mmCIF file of C-alpha atoms in Angstrom:
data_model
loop_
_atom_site.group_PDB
_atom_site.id
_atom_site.type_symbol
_atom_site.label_atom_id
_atom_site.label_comp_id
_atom_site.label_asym_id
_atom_site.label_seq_id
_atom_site.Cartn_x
_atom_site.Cartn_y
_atom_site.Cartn_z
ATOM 1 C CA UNK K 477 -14.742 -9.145 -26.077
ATOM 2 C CA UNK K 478 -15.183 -10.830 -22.791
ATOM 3 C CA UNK K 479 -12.198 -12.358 -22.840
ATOM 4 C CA UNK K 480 -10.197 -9.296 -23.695
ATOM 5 C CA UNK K 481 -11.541 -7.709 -20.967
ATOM 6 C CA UNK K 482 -10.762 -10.251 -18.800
ATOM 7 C CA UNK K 483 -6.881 -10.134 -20.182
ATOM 8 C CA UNK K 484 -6.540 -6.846 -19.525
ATOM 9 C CA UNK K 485 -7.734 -6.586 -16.092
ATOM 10 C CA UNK K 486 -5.528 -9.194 -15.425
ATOM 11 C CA UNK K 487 -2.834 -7.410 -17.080
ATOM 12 C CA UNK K 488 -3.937 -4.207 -14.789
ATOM 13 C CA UNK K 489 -3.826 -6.198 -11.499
ATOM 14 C CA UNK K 490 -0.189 -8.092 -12.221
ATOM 15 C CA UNK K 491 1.607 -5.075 -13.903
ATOM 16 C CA UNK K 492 -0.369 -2.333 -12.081
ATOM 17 C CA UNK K 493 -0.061 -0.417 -15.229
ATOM 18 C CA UNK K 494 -0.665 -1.191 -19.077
ATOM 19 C CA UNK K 495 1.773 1.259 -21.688
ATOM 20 C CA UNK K 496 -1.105 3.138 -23.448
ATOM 21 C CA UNK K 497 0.604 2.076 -27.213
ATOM 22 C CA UNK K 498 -0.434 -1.685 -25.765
ATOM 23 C CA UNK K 499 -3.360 -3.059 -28.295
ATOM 24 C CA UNK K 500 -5.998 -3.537 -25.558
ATOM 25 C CA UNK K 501 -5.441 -0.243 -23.841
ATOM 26 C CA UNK K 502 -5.925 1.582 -27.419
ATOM 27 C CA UNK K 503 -9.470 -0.043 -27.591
ATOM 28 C CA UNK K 504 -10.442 0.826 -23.721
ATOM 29 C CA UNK K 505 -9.500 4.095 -24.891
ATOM 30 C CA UNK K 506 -10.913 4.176 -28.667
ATOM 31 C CA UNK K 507 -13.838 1.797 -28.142
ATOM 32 C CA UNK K 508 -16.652 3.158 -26.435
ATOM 33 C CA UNK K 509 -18.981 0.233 -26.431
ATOM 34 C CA UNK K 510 -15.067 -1.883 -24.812
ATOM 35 C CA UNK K 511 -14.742 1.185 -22.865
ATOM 36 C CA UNK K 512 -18.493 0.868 -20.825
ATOM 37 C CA UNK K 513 -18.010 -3.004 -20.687
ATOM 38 C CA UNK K 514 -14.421 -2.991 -19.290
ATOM 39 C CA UNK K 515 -15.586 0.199 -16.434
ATOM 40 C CA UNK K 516 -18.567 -2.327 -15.389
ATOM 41 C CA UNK K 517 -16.119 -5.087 -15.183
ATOM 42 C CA UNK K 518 -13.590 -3.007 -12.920
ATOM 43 C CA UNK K 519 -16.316 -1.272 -10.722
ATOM 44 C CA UNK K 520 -17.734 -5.316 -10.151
ATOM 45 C CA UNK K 521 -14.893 -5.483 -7.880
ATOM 46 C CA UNK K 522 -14.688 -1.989 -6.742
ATOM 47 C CA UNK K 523 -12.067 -0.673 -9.267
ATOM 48 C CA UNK K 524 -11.988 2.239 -12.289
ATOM 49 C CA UNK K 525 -9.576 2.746 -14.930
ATOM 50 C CA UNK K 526 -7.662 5.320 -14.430
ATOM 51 C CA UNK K 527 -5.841 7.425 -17.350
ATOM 52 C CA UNK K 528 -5.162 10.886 -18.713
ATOM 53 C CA UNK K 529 -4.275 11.890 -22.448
ATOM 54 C CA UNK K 530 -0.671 13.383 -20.677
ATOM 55 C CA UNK K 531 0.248 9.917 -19.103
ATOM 56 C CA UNK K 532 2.073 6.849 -21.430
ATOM 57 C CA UNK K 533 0.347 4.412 -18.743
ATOM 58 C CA UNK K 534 -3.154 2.947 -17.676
ATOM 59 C CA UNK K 535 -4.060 1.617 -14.631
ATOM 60 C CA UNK K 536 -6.481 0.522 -12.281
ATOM 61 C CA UNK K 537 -7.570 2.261 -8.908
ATOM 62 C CA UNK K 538 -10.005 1.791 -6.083
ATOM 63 C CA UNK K 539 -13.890 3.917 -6.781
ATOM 64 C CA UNK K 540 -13.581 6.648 -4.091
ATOM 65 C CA UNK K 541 -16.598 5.146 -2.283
ATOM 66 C CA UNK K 542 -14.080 1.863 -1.895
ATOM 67 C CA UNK K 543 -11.086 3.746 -0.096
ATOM 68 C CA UNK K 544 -12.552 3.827 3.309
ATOM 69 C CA UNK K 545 -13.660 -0.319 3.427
ATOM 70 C CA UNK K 546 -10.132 -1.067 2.109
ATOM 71 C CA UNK K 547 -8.386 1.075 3.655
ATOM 72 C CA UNK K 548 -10.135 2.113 6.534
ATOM 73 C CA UNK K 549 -8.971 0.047 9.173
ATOM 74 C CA UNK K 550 -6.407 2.166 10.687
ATOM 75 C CA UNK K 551 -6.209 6.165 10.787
ATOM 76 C CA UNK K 552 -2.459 6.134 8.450
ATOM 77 C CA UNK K 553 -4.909 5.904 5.178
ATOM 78 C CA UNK K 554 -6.324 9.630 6.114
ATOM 79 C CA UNK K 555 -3.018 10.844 5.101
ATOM 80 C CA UNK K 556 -2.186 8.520 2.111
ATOM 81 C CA UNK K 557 -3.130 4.768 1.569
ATOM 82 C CA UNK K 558 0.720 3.955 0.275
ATOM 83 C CA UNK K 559 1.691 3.680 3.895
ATOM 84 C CA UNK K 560 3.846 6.597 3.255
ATOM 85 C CA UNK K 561 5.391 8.926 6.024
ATOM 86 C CA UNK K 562 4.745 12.494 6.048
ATOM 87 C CA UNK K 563 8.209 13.499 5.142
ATOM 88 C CA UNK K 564 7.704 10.870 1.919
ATOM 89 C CA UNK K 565 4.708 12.491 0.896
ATOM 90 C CA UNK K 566 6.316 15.952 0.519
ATOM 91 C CA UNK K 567 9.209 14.178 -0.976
ATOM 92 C CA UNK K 568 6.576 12.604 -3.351
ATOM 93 C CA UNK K 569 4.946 15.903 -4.213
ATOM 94 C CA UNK K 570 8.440 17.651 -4.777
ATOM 95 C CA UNK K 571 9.161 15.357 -7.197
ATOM 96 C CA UNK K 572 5.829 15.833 -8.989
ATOM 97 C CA UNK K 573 6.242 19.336 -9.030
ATOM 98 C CA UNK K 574 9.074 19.443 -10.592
ATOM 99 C CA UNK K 575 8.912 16.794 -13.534
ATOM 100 C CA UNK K 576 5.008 17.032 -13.856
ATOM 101 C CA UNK K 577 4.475 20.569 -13.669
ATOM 102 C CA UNK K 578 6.905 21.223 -16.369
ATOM 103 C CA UNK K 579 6.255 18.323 -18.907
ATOM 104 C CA UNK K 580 2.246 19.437 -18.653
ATOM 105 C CA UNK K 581 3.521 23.027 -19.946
ATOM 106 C CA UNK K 582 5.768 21.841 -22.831
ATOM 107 C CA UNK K 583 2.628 19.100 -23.746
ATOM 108 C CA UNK K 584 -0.008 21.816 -23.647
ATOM 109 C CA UNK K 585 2.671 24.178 -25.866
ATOM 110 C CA UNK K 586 3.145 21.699 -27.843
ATOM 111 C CA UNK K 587 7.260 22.090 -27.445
ATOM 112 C CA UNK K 588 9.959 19.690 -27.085
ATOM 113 C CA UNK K 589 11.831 19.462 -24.245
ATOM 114 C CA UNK K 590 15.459 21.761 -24.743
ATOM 115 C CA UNK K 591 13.133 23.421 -27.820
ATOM 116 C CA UNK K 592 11.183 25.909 -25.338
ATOM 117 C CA UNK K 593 12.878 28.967 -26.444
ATOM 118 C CA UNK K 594 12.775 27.829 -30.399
ATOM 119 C CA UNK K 595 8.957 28.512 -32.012
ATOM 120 C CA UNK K 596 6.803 26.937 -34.549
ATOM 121 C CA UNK K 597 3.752 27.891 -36.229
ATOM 122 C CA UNK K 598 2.273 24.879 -36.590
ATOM 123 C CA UNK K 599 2.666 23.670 -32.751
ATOM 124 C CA UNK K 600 -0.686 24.091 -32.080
ATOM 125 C CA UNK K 601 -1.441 21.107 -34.702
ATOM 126 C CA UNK K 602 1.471 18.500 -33.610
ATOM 127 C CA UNK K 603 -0.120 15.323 -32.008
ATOM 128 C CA UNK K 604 0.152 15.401 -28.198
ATOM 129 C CA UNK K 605 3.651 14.063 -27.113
ATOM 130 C CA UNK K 606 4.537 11.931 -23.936
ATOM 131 C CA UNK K 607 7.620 10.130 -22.103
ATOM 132 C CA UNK K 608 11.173 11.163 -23.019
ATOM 133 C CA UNK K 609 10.356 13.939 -25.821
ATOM 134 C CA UNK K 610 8.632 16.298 -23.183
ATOM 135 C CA UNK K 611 9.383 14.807 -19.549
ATOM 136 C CA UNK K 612 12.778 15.455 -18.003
ATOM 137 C CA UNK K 613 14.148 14.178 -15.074
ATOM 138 C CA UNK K 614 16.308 15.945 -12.401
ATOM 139 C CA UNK K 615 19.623 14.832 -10.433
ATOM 140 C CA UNK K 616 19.442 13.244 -7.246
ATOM 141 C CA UNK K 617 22.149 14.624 -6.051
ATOM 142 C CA UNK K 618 20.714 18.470 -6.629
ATOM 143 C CA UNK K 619 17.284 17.385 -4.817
ATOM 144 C CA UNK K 620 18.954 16.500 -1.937
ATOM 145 C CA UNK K 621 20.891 19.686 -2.207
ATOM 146 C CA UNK K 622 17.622 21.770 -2.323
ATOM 147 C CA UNK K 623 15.454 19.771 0.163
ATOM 148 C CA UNK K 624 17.516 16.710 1.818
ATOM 149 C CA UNK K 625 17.852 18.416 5.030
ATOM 150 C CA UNK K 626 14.202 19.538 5.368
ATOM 151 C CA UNK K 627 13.261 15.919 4.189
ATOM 152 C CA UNK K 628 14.897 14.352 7.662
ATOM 153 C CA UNK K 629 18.893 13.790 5.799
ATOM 154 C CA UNK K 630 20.201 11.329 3.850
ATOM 155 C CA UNK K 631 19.126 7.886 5.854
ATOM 156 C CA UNK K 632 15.142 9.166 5.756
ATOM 157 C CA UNK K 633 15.897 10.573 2.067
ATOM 158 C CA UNK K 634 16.881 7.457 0.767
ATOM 159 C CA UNK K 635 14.521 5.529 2.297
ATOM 160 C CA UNK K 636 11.259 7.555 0.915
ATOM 161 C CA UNK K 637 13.067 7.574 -2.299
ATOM 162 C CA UNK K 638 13.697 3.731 -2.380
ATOM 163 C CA UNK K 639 9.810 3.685 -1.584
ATOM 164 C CA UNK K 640 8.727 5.928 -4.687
ATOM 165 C CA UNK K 641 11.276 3.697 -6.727
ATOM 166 C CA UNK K 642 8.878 0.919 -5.991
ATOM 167 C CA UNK K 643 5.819 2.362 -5.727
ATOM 168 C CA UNK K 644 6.407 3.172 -9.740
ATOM 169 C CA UNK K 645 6.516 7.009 -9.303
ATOM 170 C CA UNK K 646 9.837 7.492 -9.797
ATOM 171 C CA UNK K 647 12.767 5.857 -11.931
ATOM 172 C CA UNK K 648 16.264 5.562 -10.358
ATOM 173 C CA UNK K 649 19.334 5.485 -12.780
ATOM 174 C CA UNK K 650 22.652 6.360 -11.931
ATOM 175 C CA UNK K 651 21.647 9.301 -9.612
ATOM 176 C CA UNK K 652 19.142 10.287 -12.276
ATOM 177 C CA UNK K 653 15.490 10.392 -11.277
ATOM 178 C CA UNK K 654 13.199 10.601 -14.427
ATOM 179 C CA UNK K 655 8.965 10.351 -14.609
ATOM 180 C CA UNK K 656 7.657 6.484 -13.311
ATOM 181 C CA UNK K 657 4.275 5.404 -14.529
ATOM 182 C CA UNK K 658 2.495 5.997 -11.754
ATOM 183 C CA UNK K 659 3.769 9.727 -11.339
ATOM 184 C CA UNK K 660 1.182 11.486 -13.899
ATOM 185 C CA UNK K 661 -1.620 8.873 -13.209
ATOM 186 C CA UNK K 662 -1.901 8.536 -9.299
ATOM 187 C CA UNK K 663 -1.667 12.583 -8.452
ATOM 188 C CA UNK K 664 -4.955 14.615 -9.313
ATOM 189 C CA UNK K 665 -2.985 17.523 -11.679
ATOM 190 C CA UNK K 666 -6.565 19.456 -11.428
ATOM 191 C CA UNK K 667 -6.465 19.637 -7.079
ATOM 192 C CA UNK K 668 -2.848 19.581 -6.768
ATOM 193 C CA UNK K 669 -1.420 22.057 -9.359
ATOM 194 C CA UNK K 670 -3.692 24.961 -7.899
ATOM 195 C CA UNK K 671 -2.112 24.226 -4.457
ATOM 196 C CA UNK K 672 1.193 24.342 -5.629
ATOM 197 C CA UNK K 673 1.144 27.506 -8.530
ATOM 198 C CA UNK K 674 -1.249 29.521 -6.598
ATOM 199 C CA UNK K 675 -0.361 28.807 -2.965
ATOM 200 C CA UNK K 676 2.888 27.656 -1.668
ATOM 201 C CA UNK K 677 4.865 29.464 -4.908
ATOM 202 C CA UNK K 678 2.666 32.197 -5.154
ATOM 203 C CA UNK K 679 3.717 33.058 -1.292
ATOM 204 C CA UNK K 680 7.433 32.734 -1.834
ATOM 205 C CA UNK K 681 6.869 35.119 -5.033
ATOM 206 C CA UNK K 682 4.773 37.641 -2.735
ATOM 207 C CA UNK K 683 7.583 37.491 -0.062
ATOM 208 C CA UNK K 684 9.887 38.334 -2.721
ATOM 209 C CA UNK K 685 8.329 41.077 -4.399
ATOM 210 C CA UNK K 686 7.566 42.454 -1.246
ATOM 211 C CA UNK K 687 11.137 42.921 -0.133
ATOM 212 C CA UNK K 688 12.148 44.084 -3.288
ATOM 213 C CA UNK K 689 9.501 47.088 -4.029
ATOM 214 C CA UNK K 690 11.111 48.220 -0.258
ATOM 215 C CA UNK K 691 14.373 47.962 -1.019
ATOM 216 C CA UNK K 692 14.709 51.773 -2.567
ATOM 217 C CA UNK K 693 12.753 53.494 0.065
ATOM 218 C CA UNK K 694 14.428 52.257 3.193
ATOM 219 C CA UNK K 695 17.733 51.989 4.537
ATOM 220 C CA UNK K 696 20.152 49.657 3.498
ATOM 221 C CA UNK K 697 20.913 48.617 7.163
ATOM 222 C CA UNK K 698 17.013 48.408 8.104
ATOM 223 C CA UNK K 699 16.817 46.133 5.392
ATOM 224 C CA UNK K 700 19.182 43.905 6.235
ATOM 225 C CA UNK K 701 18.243 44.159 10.488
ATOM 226 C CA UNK K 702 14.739 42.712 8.274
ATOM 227 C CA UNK K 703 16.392 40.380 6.792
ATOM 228 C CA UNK K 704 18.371 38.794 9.373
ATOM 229 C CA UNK K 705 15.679 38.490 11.652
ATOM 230 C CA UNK K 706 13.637 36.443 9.282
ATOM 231 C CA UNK K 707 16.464 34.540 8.257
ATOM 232 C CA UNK K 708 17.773 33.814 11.970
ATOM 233 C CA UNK K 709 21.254 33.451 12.830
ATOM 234 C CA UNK K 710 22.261 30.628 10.126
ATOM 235 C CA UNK K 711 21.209 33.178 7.397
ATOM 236 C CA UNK K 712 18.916 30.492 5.882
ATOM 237 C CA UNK K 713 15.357 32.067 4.986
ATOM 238 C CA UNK K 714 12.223 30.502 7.736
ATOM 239 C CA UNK K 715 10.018 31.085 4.850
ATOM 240 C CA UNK K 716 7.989 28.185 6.984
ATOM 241 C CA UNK K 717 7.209 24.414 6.005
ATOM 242 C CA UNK K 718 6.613 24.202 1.347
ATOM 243 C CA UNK K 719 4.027 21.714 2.837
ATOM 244 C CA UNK K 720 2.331 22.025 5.870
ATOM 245 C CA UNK K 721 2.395 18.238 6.335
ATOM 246 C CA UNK K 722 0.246 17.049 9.499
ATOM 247 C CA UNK K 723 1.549 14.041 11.449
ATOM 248 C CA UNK K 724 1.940 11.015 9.998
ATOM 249 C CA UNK K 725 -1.841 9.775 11.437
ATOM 250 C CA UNK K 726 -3.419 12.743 10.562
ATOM 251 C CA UNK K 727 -5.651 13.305 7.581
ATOM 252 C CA UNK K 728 -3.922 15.424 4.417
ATOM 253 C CA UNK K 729 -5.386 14.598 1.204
ATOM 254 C CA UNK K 730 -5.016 11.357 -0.268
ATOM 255 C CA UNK K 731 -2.836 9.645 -3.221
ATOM 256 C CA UNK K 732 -5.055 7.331 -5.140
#
């Protein structure tokens, strides 16, 4: 046993993540008596596994009480400790929110991806799916579209995406972004879904519905002098920032 541990530490610390079909990551996961030797192995040197029964990956990650002697020596690791800019980090959690967010639905429904609209009575009982049968990717090309602009244009766009390419979240293939390993392992779903569904959306919904339950009582020019002043002269909505991202020193939350 000792030296499987030791294998896949190693294997942890040179790959940064271990596919979860892998032999060794099976036992961490199945083994209990593996599982308690391998977690007092990693925490020796200040680590923890880290996995989720949604993610095809394992990997490794710093205990929380380890973040601030590793990373502490500077204020950047307040905001994130990838060395990330501010305008990467929304990128980052743009992406999640739109390949994560999704695939967790179709996992917990137990549907296919492109089979959301077809039902089954026996979806409840299918085996938990992962990778290409329920995660989707997105174009490249339509996320700039959407948020290029806001994200500091193409150069800065690029650049943060190059980054995330790296960094594992992301996978880059002909203009095609799909899930990385590190997307659904790194994020906290529990903290940052709530955020997301429930606050920034939930706004842009409210906003919405708002303007719609007025739009039979008032006049139709009083609803568009409403509009255009919220919209300014370039007609494009100042809904205000998706996320209210502080400065690039200041402290926002942190990516493991």
């Amino acid at each position: 046993m000792e030296h499987e541990i030791k294998t896949l530490t190693a294997r942890l610390l040179a790959h940064r993540v271990v596919p979860r079909a892998d032999a060794l990551a099976k036992k961490a996961l199945l083994d209990d008596i593996f599982r308690a030797e391998l977690d007092k192995s990693l925490a020796a040197v200040g680590l923890r596994l880290v996995e989720n029964p949604y993610a095809e990956h394992i990997a490794a990650a710093l205990l929380p009480e380890m973040t601030e002697p590793v990373f502490g020596s500077g204020d950047a690791w307040l905001n994130n400790n990838l060395g990330l800019p501010r305008d990467g980090v929304a990128l980052l959690v743009i992406l999640w929110a739109l390949i994560i967010l999704p695939k967790r639905e179709r996992q917990i429904a137990r549907v296919e991806a492109g089979k959301e609209s077809q039902s089954d009575m026996f979806g409840a009982q299918k085996p938990l799916e992962t990778g290409e049968m329920v995660s989707t990717g997105l174009s490249e090309d339509a996320l700039y579209a959407d948020f290029g602009k806001a994200l500091g244009g193409r150069t800065r766009f690029n650049a943060n995406l190059g980054r995330l390419v790296n960094l594992g979240f992301v996978v880059r293939r002909n203009r095609w972004l799909d899930e990385g390993p590190m997307l659904d392992l790194m994020i906290d779903y529990a903290q940052l879904a709530p955020r997301i569904i429930e606050g920034a959306l939930a706004d842009v919904l409210l906003r919405r519905e708002g303007r719609e339950a007025l739009a039979d009582k008032r006049a139709p020019e009083a609803i568009q002098q409403d509009i255009e002043d919220e919209n300014g002269e370039d007609g494009i909505a100042s809904a205000g920032p998706l996320f209210d991202l502080p400065p690039d020193d200041a402290a926002d939350g942190e990516v493991r």
